[in-house]
Short mmCIF file of C-alpha atoms in Angstrom, two decimals:
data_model
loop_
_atom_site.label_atom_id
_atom_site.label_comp_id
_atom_site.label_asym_id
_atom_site.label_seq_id
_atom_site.Cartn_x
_atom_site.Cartn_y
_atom_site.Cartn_z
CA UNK G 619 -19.76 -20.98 91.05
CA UNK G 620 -16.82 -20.55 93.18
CA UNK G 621 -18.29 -18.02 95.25
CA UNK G 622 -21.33 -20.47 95.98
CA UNK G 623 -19.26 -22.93 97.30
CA UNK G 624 -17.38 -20.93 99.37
CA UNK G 625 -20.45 -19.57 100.70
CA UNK G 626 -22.46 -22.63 100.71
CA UNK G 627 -20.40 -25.72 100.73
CA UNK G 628 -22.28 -27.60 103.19
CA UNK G 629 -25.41 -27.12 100.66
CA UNK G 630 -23.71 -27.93 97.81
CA UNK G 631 -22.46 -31.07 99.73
CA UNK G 632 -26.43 -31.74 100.80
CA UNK G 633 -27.05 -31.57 97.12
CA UNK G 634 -24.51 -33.53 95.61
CA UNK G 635 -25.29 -36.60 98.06
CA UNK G 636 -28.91 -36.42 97.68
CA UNK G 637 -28.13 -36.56 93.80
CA UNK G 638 -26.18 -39.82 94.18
CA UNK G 639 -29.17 -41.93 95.31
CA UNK G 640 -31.72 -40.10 92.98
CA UNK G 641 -29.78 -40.35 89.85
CA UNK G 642 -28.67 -43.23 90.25
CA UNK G 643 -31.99 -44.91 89.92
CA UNK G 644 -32.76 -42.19 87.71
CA UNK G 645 -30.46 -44.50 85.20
CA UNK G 646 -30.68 -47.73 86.80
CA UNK G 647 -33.84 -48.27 85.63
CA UNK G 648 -34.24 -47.12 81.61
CA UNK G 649 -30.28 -47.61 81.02
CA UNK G 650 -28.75 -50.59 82.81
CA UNK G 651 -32.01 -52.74 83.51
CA UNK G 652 -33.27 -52.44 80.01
CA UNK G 653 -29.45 -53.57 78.51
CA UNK G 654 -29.60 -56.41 81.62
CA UNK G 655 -33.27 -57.70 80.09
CA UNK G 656 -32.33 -58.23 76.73
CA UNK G 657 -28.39 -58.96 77.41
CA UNK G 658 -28.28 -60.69 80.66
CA UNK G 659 -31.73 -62.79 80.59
CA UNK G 660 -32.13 -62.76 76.90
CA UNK G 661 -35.58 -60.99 76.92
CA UNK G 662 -36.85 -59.36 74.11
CA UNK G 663 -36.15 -55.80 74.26
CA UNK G 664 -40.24 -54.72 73.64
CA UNK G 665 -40.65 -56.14 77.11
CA UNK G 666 -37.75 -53.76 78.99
CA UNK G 667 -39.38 -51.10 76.59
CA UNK G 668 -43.31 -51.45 77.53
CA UNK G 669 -42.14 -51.39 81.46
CA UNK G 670 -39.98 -48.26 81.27
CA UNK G 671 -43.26 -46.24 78.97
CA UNK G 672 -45.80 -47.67 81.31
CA UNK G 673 -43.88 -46.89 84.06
CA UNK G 674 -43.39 -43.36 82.83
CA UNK G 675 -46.70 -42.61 82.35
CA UNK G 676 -47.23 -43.47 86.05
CA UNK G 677 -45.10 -40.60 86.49
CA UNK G 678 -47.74 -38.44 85.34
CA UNK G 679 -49.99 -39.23 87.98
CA UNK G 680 -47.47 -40.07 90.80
CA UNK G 681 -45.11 -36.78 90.46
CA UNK G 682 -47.76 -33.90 91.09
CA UNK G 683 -49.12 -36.70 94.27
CA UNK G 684 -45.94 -36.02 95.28
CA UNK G 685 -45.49 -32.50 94.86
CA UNK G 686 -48.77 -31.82 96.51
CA UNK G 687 -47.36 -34.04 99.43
CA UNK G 688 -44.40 -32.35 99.94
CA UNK G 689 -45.94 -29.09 100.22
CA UNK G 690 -48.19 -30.39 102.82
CA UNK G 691 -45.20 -32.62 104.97
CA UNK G 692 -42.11 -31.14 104.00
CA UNK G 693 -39.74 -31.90 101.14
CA UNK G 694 -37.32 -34.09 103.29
CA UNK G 695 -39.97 -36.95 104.45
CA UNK G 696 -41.28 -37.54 100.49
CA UNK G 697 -37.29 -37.65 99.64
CA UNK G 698 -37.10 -39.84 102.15
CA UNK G 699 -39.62 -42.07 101.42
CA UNK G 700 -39.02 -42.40 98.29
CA UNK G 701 -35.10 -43.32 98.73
CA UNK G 702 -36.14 -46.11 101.10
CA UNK G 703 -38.83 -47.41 99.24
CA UNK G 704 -36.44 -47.44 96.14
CA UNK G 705 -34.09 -49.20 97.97
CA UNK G 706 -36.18 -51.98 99.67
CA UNK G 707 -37.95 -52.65 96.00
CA UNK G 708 -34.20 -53.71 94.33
CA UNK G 709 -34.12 -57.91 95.30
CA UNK G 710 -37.97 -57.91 94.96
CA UNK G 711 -37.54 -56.38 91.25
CA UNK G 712 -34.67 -58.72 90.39
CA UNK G 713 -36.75 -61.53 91.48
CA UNK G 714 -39.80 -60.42 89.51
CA UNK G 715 -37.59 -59.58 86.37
CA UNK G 716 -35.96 -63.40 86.79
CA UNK G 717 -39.64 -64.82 86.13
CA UNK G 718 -39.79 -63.81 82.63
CA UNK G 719 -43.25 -62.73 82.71
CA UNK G 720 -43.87 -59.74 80.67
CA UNK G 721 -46.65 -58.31 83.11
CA UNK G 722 -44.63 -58.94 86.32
CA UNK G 723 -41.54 -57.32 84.61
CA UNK G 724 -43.99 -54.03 83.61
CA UNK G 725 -45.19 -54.99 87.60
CA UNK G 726 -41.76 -53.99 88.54
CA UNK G 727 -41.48 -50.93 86.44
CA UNK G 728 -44.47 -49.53 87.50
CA UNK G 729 -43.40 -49.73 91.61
CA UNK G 730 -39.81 -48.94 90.98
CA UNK G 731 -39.56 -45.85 88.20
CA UNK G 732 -43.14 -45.30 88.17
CA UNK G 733 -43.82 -44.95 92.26
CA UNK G 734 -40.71 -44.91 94.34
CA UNK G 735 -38.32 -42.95 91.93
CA UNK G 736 -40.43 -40.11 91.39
CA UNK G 737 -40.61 -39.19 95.19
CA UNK G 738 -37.01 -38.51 95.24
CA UNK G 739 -37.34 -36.01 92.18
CA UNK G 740 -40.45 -34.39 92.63
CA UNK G 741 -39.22 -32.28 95.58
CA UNK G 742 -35.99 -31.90 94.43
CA UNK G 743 -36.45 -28.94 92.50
CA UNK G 744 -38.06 -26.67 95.21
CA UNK G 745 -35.48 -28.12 98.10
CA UNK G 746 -32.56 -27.34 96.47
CA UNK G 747 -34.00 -23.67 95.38
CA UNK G 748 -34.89 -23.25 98.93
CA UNK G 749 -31.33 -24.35 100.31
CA UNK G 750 -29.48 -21.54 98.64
CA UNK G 751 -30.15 -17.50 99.36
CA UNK G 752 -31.00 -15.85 95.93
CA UNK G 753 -27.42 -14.16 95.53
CA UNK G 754 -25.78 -17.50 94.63
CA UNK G 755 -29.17 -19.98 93.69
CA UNK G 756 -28.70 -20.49 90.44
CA UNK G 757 -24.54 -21.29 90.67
CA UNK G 758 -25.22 -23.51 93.86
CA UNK G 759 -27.93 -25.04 92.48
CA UNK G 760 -27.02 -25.96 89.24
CA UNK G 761 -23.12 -26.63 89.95
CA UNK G 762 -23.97 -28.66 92.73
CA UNK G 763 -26.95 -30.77 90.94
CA UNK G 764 -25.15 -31.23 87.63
CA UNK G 765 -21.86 -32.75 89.74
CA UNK G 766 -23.97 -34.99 91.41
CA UNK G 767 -25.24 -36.40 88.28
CA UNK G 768 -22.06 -37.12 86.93
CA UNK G 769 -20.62 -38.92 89.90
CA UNK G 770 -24.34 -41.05 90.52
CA UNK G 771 -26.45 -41.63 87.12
CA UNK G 772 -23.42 -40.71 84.42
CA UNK G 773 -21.26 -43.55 86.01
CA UNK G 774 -24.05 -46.21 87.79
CA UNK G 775 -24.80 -47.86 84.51
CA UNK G 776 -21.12 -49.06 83.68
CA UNK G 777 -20.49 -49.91 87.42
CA UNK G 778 -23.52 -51.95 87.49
CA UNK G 779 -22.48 -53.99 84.11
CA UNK G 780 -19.28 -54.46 85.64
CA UNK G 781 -20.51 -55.61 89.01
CA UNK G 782 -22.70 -58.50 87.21
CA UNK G 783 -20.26 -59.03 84.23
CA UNK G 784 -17.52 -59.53 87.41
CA UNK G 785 -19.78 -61.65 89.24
CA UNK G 786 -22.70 -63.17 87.43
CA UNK G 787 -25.41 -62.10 89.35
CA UNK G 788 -27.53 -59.24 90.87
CA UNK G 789 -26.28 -59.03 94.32
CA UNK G 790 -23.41 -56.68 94.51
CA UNK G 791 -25.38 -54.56 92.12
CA UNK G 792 -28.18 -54.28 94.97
CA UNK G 793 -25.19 -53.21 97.40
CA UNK G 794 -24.03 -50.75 95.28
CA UNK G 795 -27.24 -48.79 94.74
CA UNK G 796 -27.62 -49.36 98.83
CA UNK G 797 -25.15 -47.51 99.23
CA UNK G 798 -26.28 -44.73 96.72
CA UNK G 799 -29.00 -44.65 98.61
CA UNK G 800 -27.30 -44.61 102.04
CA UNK G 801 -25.37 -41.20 100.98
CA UNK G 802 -28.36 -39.72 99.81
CA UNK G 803 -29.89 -40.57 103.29
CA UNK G 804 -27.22 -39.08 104.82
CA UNK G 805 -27.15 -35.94 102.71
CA UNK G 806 -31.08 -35.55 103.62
CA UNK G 807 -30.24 -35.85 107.42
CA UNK G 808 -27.75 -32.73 107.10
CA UNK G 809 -30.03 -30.63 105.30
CA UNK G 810 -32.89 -28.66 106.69
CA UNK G 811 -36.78 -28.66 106.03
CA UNK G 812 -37.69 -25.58 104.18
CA UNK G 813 -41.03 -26.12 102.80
CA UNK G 814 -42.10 -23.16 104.93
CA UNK G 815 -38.70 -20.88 103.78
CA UNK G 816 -39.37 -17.84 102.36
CA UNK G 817 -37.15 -17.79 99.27
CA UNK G 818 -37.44 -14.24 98.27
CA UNK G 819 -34.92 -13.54 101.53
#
């Protein structure tokens, strides 16, 4: 592990940023939304619990879209994509969600875990394999990933309840994934495209 970073730290850097965005919908979504539903507009819970299956089982189709599409453009520009897209879908989903209606709220699902999520994960795999040389892959990769999700989905859930509990309503909870999603931006600007790396080397 240590050696990795010594020998990698500005990939294990690239990794941990592009985690903070990606897991941090990655639990925005199932865990804070779903509590937020029920909790914060008094929704029954079926209806946070249809749009998070639904939106799942878009996965299904979306993710291998994806992975097809970032072996054709690159891994960076579906990353990308997929963190702005995630990011310009927050006030539009808080203003579906504040209708009420159950098929808007599954509506919401559907574009934001079902569509936009899943083009941050799909390539992550492959572009963080391909960052690292083979000596040190497996430490960088999976020191590097796991810390990520610890500072971006382990904590985003309780940050986000405290946001709205602190000010009673969704806006500073849309700046704080923003700026999730501004690191991970960042992150993806330092890193290289390797869709065309050999990885055996």
């Amino acid at each position: 592990m240590f050696s990795a970073i010594k020998r990698h730290p500005r990939e294990v850097l690239i990794v941990i940023g592009t985690r903070m965005g990606e897991n941090g919908f990655a639990y925005f979504y199932p865990v804070f939304i779903m509590a937020y539903l029920v909790t914060g507009l008094g929704l029954p819970k079926s209806t946070a619990l249809w749009g998070v299956i639904i939106a799942s089982a878009t996965q299904l189709i979306s993710m291998p879209i994806y992975g097809m599409l970032s072996d054709k453009i690159g891994r960076k520009p579906v990353y990308i994509g997929g963190t702005i897209l995630s990011m310009l879908w927050l006030v539009p989903f808080f203003m579906i969600v504040g209708t009420g209606s159950v098929l808007a709220i599954i509506l919401g699902f559907i574009v934001g875990l079902g569509i936009a999520y899943p083009a941050m994960i799909t390539p992550q795999a492959s572009w963080y394999a391909e960052l690292f040389d083979t000596d040190f892959r497996l430490s960088g990769f999976a020191f590097s990933r796991e810390l990520g999700s610890i500072l971006a989905g382990g904590v985003a859930p309780f940050i986000c309840t405290a946001l709205y509990s602190w000010s009673g309503h969704w806006w500073p909870i849309v700046v704080y994934m923003c700026i999730l999603g501004v690191i991970t931006l960042l992150a993806l600007a330092m890193g290289p495209e390797t869709v065309n790396k050999n990885i055996e080397s």
